[in-house]
PDB file of C-alpha atoms in Angstrom:
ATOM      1  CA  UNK A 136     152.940-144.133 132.466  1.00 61.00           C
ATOM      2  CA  UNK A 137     154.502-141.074 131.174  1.00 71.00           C
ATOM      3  CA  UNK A 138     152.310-138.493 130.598  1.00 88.00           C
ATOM      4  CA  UNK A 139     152.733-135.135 129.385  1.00 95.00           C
ATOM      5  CA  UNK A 140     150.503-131.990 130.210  1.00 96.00           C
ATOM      6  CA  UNK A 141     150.036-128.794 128.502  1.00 97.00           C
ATOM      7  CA  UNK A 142     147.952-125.660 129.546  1.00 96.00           C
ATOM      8  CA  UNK A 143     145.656-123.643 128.795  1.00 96.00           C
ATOM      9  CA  UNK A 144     143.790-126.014 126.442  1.00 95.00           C
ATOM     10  CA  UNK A 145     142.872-122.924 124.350  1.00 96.00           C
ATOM     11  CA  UNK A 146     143.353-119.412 124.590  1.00 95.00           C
ATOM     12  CA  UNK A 147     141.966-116.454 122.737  1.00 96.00           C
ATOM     13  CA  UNK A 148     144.039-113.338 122.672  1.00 97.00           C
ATOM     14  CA  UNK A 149     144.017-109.868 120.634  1.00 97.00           C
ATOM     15  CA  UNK A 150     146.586-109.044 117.716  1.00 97.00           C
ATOM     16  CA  UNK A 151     149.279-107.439 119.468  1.00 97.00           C
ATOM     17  CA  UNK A 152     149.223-109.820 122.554  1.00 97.00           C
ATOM     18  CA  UNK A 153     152.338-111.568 123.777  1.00 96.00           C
ATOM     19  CA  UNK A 154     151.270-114.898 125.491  1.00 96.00           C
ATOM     20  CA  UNK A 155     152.558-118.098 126.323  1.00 95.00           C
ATOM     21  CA  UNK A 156     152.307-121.538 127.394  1.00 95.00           C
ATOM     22  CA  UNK A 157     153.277-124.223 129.236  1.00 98.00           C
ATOM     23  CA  UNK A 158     154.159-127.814 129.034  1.00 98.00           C
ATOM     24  CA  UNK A 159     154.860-130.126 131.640  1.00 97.00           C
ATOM     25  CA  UNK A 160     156.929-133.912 131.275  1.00 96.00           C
ATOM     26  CA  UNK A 161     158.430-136.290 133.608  1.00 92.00           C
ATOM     27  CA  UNK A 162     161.666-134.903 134.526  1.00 85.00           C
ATOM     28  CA  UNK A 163     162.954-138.408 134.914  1.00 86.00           C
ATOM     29  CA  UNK A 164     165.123-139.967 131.944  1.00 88.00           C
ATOM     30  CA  UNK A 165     165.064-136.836 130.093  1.00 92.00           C
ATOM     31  CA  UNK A 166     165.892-136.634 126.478  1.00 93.00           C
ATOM     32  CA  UNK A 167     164.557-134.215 124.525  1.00 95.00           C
ATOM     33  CA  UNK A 168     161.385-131.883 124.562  1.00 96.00           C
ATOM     34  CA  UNK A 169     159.817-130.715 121.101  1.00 97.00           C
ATOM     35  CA  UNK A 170     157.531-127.499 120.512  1.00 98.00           C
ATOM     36  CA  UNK A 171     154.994-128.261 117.246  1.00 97.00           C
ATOM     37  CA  UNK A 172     152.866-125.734 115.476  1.00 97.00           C
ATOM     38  CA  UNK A 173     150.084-127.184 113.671  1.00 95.00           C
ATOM     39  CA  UNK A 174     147.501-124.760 111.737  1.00 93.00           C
ATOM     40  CA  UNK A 175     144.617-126.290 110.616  1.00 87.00           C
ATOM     41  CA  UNK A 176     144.601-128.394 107.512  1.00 84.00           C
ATOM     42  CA  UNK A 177     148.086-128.829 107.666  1.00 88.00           C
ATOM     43  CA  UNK A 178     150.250-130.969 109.493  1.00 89.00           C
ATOM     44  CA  UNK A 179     152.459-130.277 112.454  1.00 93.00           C
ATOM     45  CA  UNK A 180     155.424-128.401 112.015  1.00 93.00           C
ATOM     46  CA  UNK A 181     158.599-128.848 114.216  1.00 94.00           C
ATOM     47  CA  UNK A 182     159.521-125.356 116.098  1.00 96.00           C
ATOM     48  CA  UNK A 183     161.730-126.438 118.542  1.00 95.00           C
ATOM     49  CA  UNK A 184     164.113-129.160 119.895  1.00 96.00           C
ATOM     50  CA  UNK A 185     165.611-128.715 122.852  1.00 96.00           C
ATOM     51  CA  UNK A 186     167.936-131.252 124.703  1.00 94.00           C
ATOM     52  CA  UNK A 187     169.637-129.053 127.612  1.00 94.00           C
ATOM     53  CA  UNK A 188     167.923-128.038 130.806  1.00 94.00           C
ATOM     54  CA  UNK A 189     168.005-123.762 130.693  1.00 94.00           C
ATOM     55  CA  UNK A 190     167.739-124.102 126.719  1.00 94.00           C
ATOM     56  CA  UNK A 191     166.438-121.049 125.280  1.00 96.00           C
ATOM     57  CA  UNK A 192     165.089-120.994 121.325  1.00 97.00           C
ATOM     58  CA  UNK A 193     163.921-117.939 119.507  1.00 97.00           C
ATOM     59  CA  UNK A 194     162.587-118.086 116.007  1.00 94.00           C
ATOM     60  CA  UNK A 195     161.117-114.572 115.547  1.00 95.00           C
ATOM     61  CA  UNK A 196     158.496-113.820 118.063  1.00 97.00           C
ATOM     62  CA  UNK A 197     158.281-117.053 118.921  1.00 97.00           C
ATOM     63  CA  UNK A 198     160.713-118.500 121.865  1.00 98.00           C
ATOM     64  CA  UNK A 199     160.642-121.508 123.911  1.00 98.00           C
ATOM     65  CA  UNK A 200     162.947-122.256 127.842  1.00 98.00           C
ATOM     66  CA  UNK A 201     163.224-125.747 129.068  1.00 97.00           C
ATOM     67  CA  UNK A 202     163.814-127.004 132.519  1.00 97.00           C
ATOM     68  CA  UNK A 203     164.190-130.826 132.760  1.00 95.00           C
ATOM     69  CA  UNK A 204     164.876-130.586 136.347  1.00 94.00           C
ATOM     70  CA  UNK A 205     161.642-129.148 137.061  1.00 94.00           C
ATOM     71  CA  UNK A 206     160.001-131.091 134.226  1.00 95.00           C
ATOM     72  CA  UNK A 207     158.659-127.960 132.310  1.00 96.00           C
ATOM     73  CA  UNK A 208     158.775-126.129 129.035  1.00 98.00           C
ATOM     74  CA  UNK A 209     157.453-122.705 128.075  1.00 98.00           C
ATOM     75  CA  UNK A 210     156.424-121.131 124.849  1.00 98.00           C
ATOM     76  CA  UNK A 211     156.145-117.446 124.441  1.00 97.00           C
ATOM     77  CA  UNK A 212     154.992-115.286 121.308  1.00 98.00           C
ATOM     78  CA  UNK A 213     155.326-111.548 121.671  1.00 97.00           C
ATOM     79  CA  UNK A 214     152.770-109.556 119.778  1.00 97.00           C
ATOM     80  CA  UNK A 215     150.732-112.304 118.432  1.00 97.00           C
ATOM     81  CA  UNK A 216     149.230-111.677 114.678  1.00 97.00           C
ATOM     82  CA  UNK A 217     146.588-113.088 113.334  1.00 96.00           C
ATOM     83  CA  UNK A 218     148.767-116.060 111.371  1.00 95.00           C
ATOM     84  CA  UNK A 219     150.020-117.368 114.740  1.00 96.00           C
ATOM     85  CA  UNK A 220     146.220-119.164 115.347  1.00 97.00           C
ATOM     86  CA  UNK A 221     147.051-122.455 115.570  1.00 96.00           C
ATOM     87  CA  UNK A 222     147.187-125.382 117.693  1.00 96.00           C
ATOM     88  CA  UNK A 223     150.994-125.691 119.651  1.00 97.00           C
ATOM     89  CA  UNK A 224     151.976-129.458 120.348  1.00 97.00           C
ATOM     90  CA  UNK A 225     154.777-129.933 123.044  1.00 97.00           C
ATOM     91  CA  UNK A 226     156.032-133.638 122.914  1.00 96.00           C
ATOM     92  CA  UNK A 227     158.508-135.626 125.418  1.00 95.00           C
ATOM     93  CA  UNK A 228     161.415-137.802 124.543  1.00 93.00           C
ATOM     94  CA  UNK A 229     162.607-140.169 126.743  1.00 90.00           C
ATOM     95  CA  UNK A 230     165.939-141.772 126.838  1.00 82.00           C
ATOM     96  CA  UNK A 231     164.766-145.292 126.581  1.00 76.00           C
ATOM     97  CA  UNK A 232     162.070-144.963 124.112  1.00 83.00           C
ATOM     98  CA  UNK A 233     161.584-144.455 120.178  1.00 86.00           C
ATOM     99  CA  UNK A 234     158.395-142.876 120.092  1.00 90.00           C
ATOM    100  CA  UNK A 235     157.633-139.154 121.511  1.00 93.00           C
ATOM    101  CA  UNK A 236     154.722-138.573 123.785  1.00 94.00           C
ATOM    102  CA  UNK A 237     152.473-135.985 122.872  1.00 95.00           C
ATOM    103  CA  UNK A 238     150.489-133.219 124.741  1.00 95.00           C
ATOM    104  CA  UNK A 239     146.991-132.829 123.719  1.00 94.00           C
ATOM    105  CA  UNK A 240     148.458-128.827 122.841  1.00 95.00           C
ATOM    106  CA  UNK A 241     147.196-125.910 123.206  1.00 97.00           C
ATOM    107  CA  UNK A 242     144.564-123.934 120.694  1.00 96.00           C
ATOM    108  CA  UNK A 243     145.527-120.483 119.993  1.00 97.00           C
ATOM    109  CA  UNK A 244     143.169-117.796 118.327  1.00 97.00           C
ATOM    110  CA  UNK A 245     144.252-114.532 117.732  1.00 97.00           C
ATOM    111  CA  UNK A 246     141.850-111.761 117.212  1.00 95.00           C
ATOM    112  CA  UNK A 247     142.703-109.342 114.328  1.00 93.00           C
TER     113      UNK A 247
ATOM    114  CA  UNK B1312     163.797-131.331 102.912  1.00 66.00           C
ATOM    115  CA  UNK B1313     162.802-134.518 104.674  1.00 62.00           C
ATOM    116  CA  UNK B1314     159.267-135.342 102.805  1.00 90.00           C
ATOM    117  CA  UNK B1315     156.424-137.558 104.151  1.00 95.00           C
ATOM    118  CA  UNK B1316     153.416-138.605 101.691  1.00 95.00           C
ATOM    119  CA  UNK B1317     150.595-139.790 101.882  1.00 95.00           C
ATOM    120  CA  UNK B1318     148.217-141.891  99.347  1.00 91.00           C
ATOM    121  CA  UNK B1319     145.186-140.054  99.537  1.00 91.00           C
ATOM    122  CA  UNK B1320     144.121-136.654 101.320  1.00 93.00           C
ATOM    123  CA  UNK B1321     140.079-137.375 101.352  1.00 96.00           C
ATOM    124  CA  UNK B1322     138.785-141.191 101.229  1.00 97.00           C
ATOM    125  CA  UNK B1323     134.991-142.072 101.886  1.00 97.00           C
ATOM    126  CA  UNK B1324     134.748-146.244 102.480  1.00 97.00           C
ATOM    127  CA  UNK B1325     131.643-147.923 104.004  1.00 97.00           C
ATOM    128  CA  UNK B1326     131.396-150.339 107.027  1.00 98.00           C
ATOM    129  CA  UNK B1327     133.030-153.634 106.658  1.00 97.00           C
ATOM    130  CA  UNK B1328     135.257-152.487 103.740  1.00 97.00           C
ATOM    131  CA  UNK B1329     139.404-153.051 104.408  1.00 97.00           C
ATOM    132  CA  UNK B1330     141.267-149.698 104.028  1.00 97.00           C
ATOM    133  CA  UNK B1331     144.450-149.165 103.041  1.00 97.00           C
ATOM    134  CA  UNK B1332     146.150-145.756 103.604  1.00 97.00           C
ATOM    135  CA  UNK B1333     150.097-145.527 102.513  1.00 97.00           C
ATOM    136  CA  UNK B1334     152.648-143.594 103.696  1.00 97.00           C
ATOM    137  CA  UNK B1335     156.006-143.190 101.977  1.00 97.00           C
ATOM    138  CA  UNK B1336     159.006-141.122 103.446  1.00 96.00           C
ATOM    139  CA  UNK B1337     162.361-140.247 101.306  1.00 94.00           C
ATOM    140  CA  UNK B1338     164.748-139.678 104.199  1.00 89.00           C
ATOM    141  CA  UNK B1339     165.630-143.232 105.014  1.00 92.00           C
ATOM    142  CA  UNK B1340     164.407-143.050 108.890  1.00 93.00           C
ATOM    143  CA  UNK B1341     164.304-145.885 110.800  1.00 93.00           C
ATOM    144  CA  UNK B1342     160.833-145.128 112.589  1.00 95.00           C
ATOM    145  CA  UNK B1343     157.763-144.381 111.079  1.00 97.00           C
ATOM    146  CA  UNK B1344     154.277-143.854 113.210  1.00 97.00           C
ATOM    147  CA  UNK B1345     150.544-144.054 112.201  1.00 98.00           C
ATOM    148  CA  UNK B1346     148.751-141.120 114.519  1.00 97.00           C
ATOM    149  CA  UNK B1347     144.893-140.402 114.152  1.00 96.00           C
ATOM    150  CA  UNK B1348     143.926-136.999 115.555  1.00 94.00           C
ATOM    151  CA  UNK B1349     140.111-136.735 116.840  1.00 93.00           C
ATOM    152  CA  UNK B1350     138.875-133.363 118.417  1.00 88.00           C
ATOM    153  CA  UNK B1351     140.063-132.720 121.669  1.00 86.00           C
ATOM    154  CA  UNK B1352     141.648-136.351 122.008  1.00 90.00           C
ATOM    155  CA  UNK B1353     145.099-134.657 119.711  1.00 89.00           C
ATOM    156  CA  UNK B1354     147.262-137.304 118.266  1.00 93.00           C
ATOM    157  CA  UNK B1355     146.982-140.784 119.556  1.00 95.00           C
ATOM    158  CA  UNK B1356     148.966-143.372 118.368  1.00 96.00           C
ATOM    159  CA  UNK B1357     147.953-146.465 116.304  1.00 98.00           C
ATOM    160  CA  UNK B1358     151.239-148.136 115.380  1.00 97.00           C
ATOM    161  CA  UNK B1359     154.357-147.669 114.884  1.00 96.00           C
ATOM    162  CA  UNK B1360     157.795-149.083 113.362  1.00 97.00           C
ATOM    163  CA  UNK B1361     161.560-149.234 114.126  1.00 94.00           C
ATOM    164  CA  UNK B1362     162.692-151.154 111.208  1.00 93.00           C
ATOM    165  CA  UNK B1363     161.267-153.313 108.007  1.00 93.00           C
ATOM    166  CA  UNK B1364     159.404-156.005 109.300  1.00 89.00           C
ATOM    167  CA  UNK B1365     159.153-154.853 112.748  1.00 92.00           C
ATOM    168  CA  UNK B1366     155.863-153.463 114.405  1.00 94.00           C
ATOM    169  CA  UNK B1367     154.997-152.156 118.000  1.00 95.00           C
ATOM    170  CA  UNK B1368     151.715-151.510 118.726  1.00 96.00           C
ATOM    171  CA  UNK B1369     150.385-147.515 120.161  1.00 95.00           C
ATOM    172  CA  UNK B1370     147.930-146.510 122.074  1.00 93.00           C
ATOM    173  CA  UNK B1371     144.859-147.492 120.118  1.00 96.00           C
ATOM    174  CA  UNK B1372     145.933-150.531 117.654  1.00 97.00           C
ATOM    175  CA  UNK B1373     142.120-152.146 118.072  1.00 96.00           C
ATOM    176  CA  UNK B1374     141.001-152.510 114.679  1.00 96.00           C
ATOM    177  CA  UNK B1375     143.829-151.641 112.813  1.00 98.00           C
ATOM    178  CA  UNK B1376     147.256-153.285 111.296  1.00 97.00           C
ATOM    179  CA  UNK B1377     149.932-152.585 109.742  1.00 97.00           C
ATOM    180  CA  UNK B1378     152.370-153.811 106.922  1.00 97.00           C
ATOM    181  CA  UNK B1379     156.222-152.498 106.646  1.00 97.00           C
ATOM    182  CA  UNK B1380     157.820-154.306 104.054  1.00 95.00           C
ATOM    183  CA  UNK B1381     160.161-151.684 102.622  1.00 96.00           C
ATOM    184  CA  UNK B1382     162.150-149.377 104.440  1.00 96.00           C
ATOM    185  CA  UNK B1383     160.040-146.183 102.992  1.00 96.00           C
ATOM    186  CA  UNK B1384     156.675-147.309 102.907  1.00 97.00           C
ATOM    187  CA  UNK B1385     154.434-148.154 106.113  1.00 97.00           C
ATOM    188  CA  UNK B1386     150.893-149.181 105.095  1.00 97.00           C
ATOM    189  CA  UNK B1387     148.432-148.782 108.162  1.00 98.00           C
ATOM    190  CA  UNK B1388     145.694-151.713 106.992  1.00 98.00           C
ATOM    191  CA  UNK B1389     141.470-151.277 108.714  1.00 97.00           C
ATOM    192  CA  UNK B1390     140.325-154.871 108.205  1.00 94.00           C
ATOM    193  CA  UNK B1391     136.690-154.180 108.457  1.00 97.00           C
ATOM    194  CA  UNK B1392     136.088-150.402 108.372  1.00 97.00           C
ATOM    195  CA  UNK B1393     133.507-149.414 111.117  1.00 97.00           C
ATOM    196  CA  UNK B1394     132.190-145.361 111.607  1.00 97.00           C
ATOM    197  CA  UNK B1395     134.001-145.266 114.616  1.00 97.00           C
ATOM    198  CA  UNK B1396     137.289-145.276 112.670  1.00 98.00           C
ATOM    199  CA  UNK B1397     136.009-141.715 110.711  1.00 98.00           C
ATOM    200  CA  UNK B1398     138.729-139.630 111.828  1.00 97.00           C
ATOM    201  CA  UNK B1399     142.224-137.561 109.978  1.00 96.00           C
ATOM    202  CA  UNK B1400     144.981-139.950 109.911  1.00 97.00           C
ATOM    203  CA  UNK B1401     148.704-138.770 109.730  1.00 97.00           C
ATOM    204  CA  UNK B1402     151.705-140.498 109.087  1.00 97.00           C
ATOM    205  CA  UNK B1403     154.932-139.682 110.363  1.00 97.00           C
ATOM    206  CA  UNK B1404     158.738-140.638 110.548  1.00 96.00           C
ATOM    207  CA  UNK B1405     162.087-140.129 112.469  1.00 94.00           C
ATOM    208  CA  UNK B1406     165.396-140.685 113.031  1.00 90.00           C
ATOM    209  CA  UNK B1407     164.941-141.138 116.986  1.00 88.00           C
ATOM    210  CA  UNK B1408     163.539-139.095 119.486  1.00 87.00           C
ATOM    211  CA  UNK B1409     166.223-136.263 119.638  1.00 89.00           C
ATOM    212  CA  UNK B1410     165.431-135.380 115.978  1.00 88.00           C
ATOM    213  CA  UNK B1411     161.811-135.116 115.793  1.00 89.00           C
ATOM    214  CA  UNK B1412     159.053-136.627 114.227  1.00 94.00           C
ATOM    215  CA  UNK B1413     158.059-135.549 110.342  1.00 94.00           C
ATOM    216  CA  UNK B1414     154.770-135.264 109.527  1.00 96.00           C
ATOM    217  CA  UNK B1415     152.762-136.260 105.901  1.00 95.00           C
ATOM    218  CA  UNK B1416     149.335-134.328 105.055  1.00 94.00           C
ATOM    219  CA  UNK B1417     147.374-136.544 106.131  1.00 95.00           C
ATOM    220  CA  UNK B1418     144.205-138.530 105.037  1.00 96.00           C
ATOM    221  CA  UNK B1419     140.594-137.199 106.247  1.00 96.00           C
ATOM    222  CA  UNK B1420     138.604-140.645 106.240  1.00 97.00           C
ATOM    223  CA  UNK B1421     134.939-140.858 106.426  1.00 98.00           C
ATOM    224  CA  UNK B1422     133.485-144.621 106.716  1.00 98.00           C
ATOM    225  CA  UNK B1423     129.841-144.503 106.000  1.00 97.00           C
TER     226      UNK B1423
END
């Protein structure tokens, strides 16, 4: 069963925070790892692909790293602002399969 | 811009009715997914489909069913609404795993 884990399940941090957080996949059969940001009454947005293990991506103040070998992904956002609260979705490709496997995310409130 | 839509955003049905929520997508992908998202349970899959015609079930396909006739549509069919189904429903598609999944609104349904 592939499973994929993310932590913390929520976090609560003050505007001007940097944070981040982690996701972690089988590192078997790799194919790609996706970061989602999904505010509330919306639906998810795609941040991120990434397909190569040491990938970096930086979109602003948000950047993500990947390490397939290791089976884990990090998201960082330096000095968090209000409008980053949202819920961040990492999801697993595998090489075999046509459907991505979700984390449960993590919940982020930012304190203005 | 790939775009994902969805029938209805709000529907209210009572027990035993059969519910149909639609889900069109313009960018001629392949795979197309039926998701509901519960607190603290983050997306779960119902259904989902590779091609016209051609089904696999998700995680959680008790009680539900689905219809893909046409390429762009994928029609995610409760036979007999119950208040355990109550829940935001998203539709999605894709071009495979590397490229990421596309979401619609989605549909906030409250059976009664």
């Amino acid at each position: 069963i592939l499973n994929v884990e993310q932590s913390p399940q929520s976090l609560h941090v003050q505007e001007g925070d940097s944070t981040n957080f982690t996701c972690s996949f089988p590192s078997s059969n790799f194919y790609a790892l996706h970061w989602y940001r999904w505010e509330t009454a919306k639906s998810p947005e795609a941040l991120f692909v990434m397909t190569l293990n040491g990938d970096e991506k930086k979109k602003g103040r948000i950047s993500a790293t990947l390490n397939t070998k290791e089976g884990y992904s990090y998201l960082y956002i330096k000095g968090s602002q209000p409008e980053d609260s949202a819920t961040y979705l990492c999801a697993f490709g595998a090489g075999n399969n046509r459907k991505l496997i979700w984390g449960l995310g993590t919940s982020l409130a930012v304190n203005p | 811009d790939v775009k994902v839509t969805q029938s209805s955003r709000y529907l209210v049905k009572r027990t035993g009715e059969k519910v149909f929520l639609e889900c069109v997508q313009d960018m001629d992908h392949e795979n197309m997914f039926w998701y509901r998202q519960d607190p603290g349970l983050g997306l779960r899959l119902i259904y989902f489909s590779y091609d016209v015609k051609m089904k696999e079930k998700g995680d959680i396909p008790e009680g539900y069913s689905v219809s893909r006739e046409k390429k762009e549509r994928f029609s995610l069919i409760l036979e007999s609404a119950s208040t355990n189904q109550t829940s935001m429903y998203l539709c999605a598609s894709s071009l495979g795993v590397r490229k990421g999944e596309y979401f619609g609104p989605g549909t906030r349904l409250t059976v009664t």
